[in-house]
Coordinates of C-alpha atoms in Angstrom, one line a residue:
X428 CA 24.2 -5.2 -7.5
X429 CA 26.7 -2.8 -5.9
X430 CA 25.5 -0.5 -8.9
X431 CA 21.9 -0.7 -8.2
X432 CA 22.7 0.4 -4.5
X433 CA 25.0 3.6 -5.2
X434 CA 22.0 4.7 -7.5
X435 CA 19.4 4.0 -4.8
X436 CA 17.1 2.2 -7.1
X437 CA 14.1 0.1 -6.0
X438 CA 13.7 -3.0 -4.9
X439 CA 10.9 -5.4 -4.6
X440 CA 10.5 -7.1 -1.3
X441 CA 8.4 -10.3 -1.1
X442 CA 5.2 -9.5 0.9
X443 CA 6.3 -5.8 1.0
X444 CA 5.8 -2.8 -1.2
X445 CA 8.6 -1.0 -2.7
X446 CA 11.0 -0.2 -0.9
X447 CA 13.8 2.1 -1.4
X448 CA 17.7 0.2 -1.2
X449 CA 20.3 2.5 0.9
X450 CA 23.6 3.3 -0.8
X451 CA 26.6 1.2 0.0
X452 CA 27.5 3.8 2.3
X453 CA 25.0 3.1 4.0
X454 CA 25.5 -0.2 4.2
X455 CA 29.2 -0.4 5.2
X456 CA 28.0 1.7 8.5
X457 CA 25.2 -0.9 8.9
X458 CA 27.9 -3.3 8.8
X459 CA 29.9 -2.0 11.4
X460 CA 26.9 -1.3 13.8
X461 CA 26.2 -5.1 13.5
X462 CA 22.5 -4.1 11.7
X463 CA 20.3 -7.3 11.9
X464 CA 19.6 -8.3 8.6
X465 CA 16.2 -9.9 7.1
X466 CA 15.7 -12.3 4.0
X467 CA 13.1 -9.2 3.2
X468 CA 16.1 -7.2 2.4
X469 CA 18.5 -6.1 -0.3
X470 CA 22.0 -6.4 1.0
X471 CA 24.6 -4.6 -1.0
X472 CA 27.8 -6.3 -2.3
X473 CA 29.4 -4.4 0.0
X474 CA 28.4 -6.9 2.5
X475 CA 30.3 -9.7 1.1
X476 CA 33.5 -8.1 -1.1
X477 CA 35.5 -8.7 2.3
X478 CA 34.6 -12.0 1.8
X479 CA 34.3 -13.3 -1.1
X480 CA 36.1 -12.9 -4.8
X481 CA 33.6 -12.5 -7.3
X482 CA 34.7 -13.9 -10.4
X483 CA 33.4 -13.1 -13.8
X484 CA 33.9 -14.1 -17.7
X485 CA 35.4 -11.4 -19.3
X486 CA 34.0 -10.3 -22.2
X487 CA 34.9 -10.9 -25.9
X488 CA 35.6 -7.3 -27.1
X489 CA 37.9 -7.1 -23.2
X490 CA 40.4 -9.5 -24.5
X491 CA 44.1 -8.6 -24.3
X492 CA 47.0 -9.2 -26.2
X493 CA 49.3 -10.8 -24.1
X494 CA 52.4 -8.5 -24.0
X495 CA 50.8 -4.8 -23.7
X496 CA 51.7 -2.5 -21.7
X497 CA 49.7 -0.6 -20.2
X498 CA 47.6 -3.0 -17.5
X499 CA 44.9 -0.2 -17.4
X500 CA 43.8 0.5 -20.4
X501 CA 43.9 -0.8 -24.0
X502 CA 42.8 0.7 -27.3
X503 CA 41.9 4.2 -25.0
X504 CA 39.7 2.4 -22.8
X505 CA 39.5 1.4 -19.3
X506 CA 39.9 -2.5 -18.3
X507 CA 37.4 -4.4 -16.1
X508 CA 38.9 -5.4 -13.3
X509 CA 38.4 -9.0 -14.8
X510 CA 40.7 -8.0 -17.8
X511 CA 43.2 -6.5 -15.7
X512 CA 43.7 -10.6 -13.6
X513 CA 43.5 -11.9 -17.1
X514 CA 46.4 -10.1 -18.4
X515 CA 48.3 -10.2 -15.3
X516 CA 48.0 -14.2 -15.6
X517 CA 49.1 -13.6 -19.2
X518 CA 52.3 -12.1 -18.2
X519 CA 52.9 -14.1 -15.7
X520 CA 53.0 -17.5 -17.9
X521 CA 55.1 -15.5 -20.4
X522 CA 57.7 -15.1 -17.7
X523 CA 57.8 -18.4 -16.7
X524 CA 56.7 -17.5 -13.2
X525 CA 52.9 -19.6 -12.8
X526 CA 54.2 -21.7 -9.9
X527 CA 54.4 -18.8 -7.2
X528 CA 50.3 -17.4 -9.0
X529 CA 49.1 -21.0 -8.1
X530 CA 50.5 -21.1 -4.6
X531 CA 49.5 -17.3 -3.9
X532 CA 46.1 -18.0 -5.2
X533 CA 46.1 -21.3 -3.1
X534 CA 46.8 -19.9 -0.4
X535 CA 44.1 -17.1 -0.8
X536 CA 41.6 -19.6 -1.1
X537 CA 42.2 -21.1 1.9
X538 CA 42.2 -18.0 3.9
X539 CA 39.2 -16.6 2.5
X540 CA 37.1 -19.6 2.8
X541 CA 38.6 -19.5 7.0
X542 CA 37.1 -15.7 7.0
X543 CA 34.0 -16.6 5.4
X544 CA 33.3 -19.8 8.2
X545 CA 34.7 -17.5 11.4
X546 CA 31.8 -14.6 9.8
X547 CA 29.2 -17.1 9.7
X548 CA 29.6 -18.3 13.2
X549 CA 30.1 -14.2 14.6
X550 CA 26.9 -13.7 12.4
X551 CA 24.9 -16.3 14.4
X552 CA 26.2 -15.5 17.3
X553 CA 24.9 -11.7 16.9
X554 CA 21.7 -12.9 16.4
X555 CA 21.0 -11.8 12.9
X556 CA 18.2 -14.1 12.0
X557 CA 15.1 -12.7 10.1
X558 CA 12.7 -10.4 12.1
X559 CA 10.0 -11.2 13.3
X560 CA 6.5 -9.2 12.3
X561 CA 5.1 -8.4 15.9
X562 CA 1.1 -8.1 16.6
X563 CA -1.9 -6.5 18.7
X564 CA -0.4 -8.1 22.2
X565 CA 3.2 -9.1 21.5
X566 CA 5.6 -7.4 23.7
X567 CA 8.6 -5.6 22.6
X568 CA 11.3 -6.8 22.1
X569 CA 14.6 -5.3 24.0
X570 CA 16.7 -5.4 20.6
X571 CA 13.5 -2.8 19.4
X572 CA 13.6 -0.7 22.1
X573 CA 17.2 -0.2 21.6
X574 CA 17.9 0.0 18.0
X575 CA 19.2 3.0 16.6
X576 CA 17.1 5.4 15.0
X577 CA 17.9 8.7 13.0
X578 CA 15.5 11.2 13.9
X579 CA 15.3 14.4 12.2
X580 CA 14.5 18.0 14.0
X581 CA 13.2 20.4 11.1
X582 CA 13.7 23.0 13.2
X583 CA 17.5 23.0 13.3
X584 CA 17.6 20.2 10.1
X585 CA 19.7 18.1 11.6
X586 CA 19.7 14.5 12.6
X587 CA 20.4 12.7 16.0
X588 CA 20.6 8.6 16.7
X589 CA 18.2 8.0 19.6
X590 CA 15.9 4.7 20.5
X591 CA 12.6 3.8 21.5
X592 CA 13.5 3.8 25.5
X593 CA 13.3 7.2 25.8
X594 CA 9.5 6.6 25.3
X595 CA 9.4 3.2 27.5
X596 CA 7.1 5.1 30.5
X597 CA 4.9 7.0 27.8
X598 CA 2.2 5.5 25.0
X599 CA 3.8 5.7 22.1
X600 CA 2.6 6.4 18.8
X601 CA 4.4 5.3 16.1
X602 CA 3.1 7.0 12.9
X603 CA 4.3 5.4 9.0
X604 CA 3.8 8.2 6.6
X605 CA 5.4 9.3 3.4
X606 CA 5.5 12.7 1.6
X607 CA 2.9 11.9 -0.9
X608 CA 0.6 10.8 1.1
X609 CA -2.3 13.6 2.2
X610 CA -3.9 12.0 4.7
X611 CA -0.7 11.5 6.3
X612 CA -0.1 15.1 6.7
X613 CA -3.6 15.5 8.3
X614 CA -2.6 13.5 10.6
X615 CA 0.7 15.0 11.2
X616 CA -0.4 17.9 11.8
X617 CA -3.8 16.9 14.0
X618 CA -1.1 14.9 16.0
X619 CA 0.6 17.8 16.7
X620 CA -2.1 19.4 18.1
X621 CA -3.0 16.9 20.4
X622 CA 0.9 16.7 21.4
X623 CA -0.1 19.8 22.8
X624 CA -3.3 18.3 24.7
X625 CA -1.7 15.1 25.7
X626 CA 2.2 15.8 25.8
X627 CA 2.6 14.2 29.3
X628 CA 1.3 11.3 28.7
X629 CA 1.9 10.2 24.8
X630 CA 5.0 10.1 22.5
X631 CA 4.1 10.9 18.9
X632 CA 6.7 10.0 16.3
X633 CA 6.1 9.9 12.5
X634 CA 8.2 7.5 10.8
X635 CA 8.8 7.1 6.8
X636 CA 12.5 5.6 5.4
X637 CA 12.9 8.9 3.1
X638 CA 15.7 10.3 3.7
X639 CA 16.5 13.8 5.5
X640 CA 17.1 15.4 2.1
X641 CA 13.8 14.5 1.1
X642 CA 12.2 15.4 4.1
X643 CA 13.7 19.3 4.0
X644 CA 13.4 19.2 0.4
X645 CA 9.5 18.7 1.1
X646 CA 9.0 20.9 3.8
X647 CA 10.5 23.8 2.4
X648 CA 7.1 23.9 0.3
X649 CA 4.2 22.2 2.9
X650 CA 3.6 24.2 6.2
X651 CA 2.8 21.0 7.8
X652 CA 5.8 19.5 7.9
X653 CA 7.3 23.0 8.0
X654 CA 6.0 23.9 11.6
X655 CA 5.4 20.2 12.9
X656 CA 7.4 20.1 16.4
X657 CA 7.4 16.4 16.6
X658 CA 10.6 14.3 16.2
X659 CA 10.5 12.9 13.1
X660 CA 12.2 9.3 12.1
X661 CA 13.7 9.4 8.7
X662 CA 15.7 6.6 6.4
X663 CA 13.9 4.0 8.6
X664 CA 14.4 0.3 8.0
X665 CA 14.0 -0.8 11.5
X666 CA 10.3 0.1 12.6
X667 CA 9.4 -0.8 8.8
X668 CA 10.5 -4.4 9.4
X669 CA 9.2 -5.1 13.3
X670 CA 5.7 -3.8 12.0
X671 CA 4.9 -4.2 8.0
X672 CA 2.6 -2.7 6.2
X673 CA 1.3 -2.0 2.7
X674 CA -0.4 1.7 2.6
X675 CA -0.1 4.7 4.9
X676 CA -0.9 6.0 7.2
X677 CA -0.3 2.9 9.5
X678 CA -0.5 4.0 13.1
X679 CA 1.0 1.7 15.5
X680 CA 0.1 2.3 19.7
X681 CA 2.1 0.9 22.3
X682 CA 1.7 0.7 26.0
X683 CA 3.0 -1.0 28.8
X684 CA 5.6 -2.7 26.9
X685 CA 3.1 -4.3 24.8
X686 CA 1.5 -3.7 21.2
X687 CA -1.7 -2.3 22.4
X688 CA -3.4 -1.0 18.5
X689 CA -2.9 -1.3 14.7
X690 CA -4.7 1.1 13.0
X691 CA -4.9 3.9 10.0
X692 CA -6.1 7.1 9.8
X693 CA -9.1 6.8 12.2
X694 CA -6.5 5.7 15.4
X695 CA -5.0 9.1 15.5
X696 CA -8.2 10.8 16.6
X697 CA -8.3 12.1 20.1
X698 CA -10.9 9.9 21.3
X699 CA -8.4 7.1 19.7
X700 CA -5.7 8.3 21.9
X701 CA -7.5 9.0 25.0
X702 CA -8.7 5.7 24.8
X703 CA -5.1 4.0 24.4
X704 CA -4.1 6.0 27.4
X705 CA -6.9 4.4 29.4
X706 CA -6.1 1.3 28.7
X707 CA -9.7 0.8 26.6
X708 CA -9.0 -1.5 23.6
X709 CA -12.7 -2.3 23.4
X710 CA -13.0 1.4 22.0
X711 CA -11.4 0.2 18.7
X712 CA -13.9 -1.5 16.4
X713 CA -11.0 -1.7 13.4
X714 CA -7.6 -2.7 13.5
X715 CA -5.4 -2.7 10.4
X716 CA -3.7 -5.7 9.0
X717 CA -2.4 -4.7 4.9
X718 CA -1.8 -8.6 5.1
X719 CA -5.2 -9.8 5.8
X720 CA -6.3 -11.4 2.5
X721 CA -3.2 -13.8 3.2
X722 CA -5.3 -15.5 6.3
X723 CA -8.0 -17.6 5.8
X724 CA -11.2 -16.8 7.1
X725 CA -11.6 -20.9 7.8
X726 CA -7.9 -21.6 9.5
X727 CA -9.1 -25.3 10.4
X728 CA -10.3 -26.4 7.1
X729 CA -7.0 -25.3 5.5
X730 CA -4.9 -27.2 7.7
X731 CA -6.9 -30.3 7.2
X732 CA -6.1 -29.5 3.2
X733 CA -10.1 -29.7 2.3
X734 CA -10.6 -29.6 -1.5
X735 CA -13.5 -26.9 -1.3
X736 CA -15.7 -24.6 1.0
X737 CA -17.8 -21.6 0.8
X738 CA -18.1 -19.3 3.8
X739 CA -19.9 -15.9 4.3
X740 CA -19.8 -13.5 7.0
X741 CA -20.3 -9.7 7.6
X742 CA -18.0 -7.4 8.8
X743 CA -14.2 -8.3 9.5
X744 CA -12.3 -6.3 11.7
X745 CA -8.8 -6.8 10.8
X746 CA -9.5 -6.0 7.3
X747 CA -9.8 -2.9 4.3
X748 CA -11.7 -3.8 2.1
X749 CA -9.9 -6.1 -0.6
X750 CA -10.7 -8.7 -3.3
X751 CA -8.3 -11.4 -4.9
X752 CA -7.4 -14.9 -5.9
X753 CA -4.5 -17.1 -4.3
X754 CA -3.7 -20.3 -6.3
X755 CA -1.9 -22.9 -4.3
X756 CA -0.7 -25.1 -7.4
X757 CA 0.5 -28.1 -4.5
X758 CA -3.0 -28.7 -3.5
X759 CA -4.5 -27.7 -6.9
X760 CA -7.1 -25.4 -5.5
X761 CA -7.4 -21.7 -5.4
X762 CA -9.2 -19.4 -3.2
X763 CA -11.2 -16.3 -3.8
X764 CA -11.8 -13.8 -1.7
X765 CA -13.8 -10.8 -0.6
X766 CA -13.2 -8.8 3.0
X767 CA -15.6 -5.9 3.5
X768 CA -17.8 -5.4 0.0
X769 CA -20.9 -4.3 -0.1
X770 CA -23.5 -6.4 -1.7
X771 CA -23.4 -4.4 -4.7
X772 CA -19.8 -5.0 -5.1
X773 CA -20.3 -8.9 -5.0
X774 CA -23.3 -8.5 -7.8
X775 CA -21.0 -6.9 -9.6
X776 CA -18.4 -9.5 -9.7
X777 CA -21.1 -12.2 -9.9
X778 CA -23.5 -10.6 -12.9
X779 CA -20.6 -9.0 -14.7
X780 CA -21.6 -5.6 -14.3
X781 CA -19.2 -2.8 -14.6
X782 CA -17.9 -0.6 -12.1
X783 CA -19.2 2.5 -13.6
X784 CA -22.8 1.2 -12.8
X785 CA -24.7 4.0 -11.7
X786 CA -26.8 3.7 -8.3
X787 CA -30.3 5.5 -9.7
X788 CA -30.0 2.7 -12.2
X789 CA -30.7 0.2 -9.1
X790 CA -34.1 -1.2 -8.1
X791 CA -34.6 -2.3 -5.0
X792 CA -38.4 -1.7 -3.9
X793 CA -39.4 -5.6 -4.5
X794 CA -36.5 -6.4 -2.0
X795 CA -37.8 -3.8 0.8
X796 CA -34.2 -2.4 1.1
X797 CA -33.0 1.0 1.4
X798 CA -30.1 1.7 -0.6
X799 CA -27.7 2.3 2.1
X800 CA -28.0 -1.2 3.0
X801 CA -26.9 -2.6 -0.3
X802 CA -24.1 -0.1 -1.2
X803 CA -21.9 2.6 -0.3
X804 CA -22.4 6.5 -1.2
X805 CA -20.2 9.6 0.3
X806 CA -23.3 11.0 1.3
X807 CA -23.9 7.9 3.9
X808 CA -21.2 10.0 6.3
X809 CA -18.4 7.8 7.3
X810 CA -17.4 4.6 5.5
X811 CA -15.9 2.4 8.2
X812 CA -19.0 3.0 10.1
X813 CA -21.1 1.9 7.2
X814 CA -18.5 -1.4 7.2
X815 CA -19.2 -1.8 10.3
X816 CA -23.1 -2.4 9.9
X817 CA -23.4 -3.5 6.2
X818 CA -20.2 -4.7 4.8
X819 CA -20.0 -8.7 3.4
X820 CA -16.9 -11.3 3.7
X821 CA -16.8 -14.1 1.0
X822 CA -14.4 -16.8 0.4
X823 CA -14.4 -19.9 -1.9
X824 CA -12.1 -22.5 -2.2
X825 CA -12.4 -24.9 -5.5
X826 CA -10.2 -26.9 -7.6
X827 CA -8.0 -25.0 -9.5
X828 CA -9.3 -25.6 -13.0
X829 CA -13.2 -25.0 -12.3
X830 CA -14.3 -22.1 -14.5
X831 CA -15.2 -18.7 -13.2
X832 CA -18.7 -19.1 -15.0
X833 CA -19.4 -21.7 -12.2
X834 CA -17.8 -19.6 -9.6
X835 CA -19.5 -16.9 -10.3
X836 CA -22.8 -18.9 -10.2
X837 CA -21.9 -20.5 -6.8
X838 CA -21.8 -17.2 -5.3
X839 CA -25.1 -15.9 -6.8
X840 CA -26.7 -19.2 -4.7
X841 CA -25.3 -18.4 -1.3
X842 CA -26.1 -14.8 -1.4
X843 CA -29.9 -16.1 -2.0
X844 CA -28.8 -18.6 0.3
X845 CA -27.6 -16.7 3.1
X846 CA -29.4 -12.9 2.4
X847 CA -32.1 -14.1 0.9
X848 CA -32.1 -12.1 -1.9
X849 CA -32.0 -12.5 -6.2
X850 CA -30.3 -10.2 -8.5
X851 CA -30.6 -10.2 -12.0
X852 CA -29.6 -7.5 -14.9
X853 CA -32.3 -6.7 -17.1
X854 CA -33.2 -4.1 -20.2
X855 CA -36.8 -2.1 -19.5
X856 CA -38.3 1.0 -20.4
X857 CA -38.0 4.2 -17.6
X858 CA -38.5 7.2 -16.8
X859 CA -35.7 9.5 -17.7
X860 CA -34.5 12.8 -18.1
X861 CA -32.7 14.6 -21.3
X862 CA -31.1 17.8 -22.4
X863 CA -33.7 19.5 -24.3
X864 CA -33.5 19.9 -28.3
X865 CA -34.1 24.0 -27.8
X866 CA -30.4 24.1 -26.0
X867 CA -28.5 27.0 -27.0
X868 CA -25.1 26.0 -27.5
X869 CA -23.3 29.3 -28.7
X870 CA -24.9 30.8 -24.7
X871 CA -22.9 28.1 -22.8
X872 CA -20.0 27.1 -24.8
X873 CA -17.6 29.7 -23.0
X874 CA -14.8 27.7 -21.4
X875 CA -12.8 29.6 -18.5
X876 CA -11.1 28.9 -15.5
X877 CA -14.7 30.2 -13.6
X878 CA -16.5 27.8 -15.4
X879 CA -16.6 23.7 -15.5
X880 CA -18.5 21.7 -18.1
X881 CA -21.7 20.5 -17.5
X882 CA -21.0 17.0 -17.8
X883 CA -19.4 17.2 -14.1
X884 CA -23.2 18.5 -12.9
X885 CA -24.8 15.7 -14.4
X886 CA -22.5 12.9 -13.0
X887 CA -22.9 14.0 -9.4
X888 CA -26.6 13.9 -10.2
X889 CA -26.4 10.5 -11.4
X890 CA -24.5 8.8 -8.4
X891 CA -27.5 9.9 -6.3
X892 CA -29.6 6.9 -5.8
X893 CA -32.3 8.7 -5.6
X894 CA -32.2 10.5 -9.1
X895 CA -34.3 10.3 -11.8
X896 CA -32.0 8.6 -14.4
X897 CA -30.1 11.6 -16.7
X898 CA -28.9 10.5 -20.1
X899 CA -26.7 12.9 -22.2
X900 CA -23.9 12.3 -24.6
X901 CA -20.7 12.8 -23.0
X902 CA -19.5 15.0 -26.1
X903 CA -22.3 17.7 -25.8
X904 CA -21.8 17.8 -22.3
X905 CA -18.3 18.5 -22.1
X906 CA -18.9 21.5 -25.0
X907 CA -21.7 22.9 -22.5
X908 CA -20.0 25.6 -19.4
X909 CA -22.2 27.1 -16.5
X910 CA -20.4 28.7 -13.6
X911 CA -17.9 26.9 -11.0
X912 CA -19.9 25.4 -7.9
X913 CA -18.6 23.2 -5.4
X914 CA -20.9 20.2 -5.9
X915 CA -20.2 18.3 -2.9
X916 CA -23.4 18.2 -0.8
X917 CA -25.9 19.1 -3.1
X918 CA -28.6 16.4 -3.2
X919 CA -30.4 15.3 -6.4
X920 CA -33.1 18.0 -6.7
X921 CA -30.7 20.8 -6.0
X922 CA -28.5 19.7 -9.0
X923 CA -31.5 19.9 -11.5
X924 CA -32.2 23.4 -9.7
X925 CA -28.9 24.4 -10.7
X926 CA -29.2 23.3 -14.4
X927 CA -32.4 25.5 -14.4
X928 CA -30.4 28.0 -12.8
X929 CA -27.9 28.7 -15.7
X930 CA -30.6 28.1 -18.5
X931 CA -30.1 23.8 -19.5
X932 CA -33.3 23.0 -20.4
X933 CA -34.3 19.5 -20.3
X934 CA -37.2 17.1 -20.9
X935 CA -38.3 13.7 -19.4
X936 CA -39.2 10.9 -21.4
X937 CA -38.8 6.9 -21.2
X938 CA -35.6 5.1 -22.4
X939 CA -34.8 1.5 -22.5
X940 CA -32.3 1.4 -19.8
X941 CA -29.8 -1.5 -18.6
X942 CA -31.4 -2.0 -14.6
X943 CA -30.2 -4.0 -11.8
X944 CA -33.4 -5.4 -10.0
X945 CA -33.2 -7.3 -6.5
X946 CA -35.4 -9.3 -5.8
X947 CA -36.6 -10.9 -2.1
X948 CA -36.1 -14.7 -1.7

């Protein structure tokens, strides 16, 4: 254990991600600053070795002959510290002198086992009980406001201990981010910029548990981090613990003492802030909970242990959008869930049909539905607004046996049921286009860093729903170069225009395609 900390390996936390174990210098400082302490967390040995002997079998190849020597070493190598008590024992018995080991060692145990009941008691009595989690409303707690933090200047590199009450008469912002994380750094360095705007009457702080090394170690090579002005919290284990989380950026607003906002990325826009400043919570139509999928949408029913339900719903707020089973082997049942999918996504699961599923390949016309509101494009604009108006929550809850053929069929019934709609997978002849046989390969086979196989064209055309469906093989395409374009944007008829362009000819025709057809009622 005290290995794995001086290496600063991971750790897996229940209901955490992975989190990164301090070394045991760490910990000893931790120990003398009375540092509460969580069941979530790996505590080094360092914790307990003024407590408690930790005994060990030594191993066959560390036995001793009684009589040597040296006590250190044996046959050029170094002795556990194991093989070291054994041979001392040794020696001892050959001298005749075992009565004064088994008083000493007597008396040791007494004392130790004393310390170890006088720590429990101080440990109580410090308050170091597991933490916890606090939510939209909950005040904070004093012990929070006044918990150590290191926080790291890049200007001057260096770190100071300072605590939340500086902040205790401003909103404040607390921003989990990590290095690797882009979207993090956008929003590092848009909060900067509103620092700026808002200074008077916000407190910004990002917050990650890397470490200061790793921090200047980055920023010697991003000009975000580089120039950022705001105070940033490093090797944190505090913040991490009062408000959990599974993906960054997790923005965190508090005001007036109380927990006013979770949110991601979208919280730290300025209509976000402003908002948090005037006290207007209705403003947020999101908040973030990375825990979500472990509340049931149907609380009630779950405490009166029912053996099954089926509930659908639309959009929920606390939510990203996430899929899974939980199995709960007391009550032999398991539960399956969907938060925010689009109705595509639960045909999908339902009809078996892969992810790669093209949207041209989608017919909807006997339903009377436009595309957008059965699935999700980039072109669509933003997608938490398009959760917000088409997005679908499932759950199911059946005995843990029943097979997934039946499950699956369940939920084809109640979305009839409660969208009044049918879905079913089926092979039929359509219109399509194809590269044509005249294709010049030797004119378009010249691979540089200016250039970018066609294949890439002709997969942007086929997400569009609206596309005529383009069939290729995948080999040809990747042998065939036109110049670089930024394809992002360009709508289905400007990507054929573009083939055209560099001299792809192609042909329509009919295939015999896999389709997805929707039905009404």
């Amino acid at each position: 254990m005290k290995e794995l900390c001086e290496r600063g390996k991971y750790v897996l936390f229940s209901d955490r991600f992975l989190r990164r174990s301090r070394p045991s210098t760490h910990a000893r400082s931790a120990c003398r600053s009375k540092k509460r302490l969580t069941n979530q967390e790996f505590m080094p040995s360092d914790y307990y070795t003024s407590y408690i002997p930790f005994i060990t079998a030594t191993p066959k190849e560390d036995f001793i002959p009684v009589g040597n020597t040296n006590k250190q070493q044996v046959g050029g190598r170094k002795l556990l510290l194991t093989s070291r008590i054994v041979l001392y024992i040794a020696e001892t018995i050959k001298n005749r002198t075992i009565p004064f080991v088994l008083v000493w060692f007597c008396f040791m145990l007494f004392n130790l086992s004393d310390a170890w009941a006088q720590s429990a008691e101080s440990r109580t009595a410090e308050g170091q009980t597991a933490i916890k989690p606090l939510q939209i409303g909950d005040t904070i707690p004093e012990e929070l406001w006044k918990a150590w933090l290191s926080v790291l200047s890049i200007k001057d590199e260096n770190v100071q201990y300072s605590s939340l009450e500086l902040y205790k008469d401003k909103v404040l912002i607390l921003d989990f981010w990590n290095i690797w994380c882009g979207s993090c750094l956008t929003a590092m360095d848009h909060a900067g910029q509103l620092m700026e705007e808002l200074g008077n009457e916000i407190a910004i702080l990002p917050v990650t548990y890397q470490s200061r090394e790793d921090i200047l170690k980055f920023s010697a090579k991003n000009e975000i981090v580089k120039n950022t002005k705001l105070p940033l919290v490093v090797e944190d284990d505090v913040l991490s613990a009062y408000f959990p989380h599974r993906s960054v950026p997790h923005v965190v607003m508090v005001r007036d003492g109380k927990v006013f906002h979770i949110g991601g990325l979208e919280s730290m826009k300025q209509d976000g802030l402003e908002a948090a400043i005037q006290n207007k919570q209705a403003y947020f139509k999101y908040f973030k909970n990375d825990f979500s999928e472990k509340e049931s949408l149907l609380k009630r029913i779950d405490r009166e242990r029912a053996i099954g339900y089926r509930f659908m719903s639309g959009y929920r707020n606390d939510a990203l959008p996430v899929q899974g089973t939980e199995i709960d082997s007391a009550e032999a049942v398991k539960r399956i869930y969907f938060y925010n999918h689009s109705l595509l996504e639960l045909y999908r699961f339902a009809l078996d049909i892969p992810v790669t599923f093209p949207l041209n390949r989608i017919s909807l016309q006997q339903a009377n539905l436009e595309i957008e509101e059965f699935a999700f494009h980039h072109d669509m604009g933003d997608k938490l607004e398009w959760l917000q108006k088409h997005a679908i929550s499932y759950e199911i809850c059946v005995p843990i046996d029943l097979d997934d053929a039946v499950i699956k069929q369940m939920l084809i019934q109640d979305l009839q049921l409660f969208t009044g709609l049918s879905a079913n997978v089926t092979e039929r002849s359509v219109l399509v286009f194809e590269i044509g046989k005249n294709l010049d390969l030797r004119a378009h086979q010249q691979e540089s860093a200016n250039n970018m196989a066609v294949f890439y064209v002709l997969d942007a055309y086929n997400s569009k729903p609206d596309a005529v469906p383009f069939i290729y093989e995948e080999s040809l395409a990747r042998q065939v170069f036109v110049p670089y374009r930024d394809l992002s944007g360009l709508s289905a008829p400007e990507l054929l225009d573009l083939l055209r362009d560099q001299g792809i000819p192609f042909d329509s025709t009919t295939e015999i395609l896999t389709i997805l057809t929707v039905n009404k009622g």
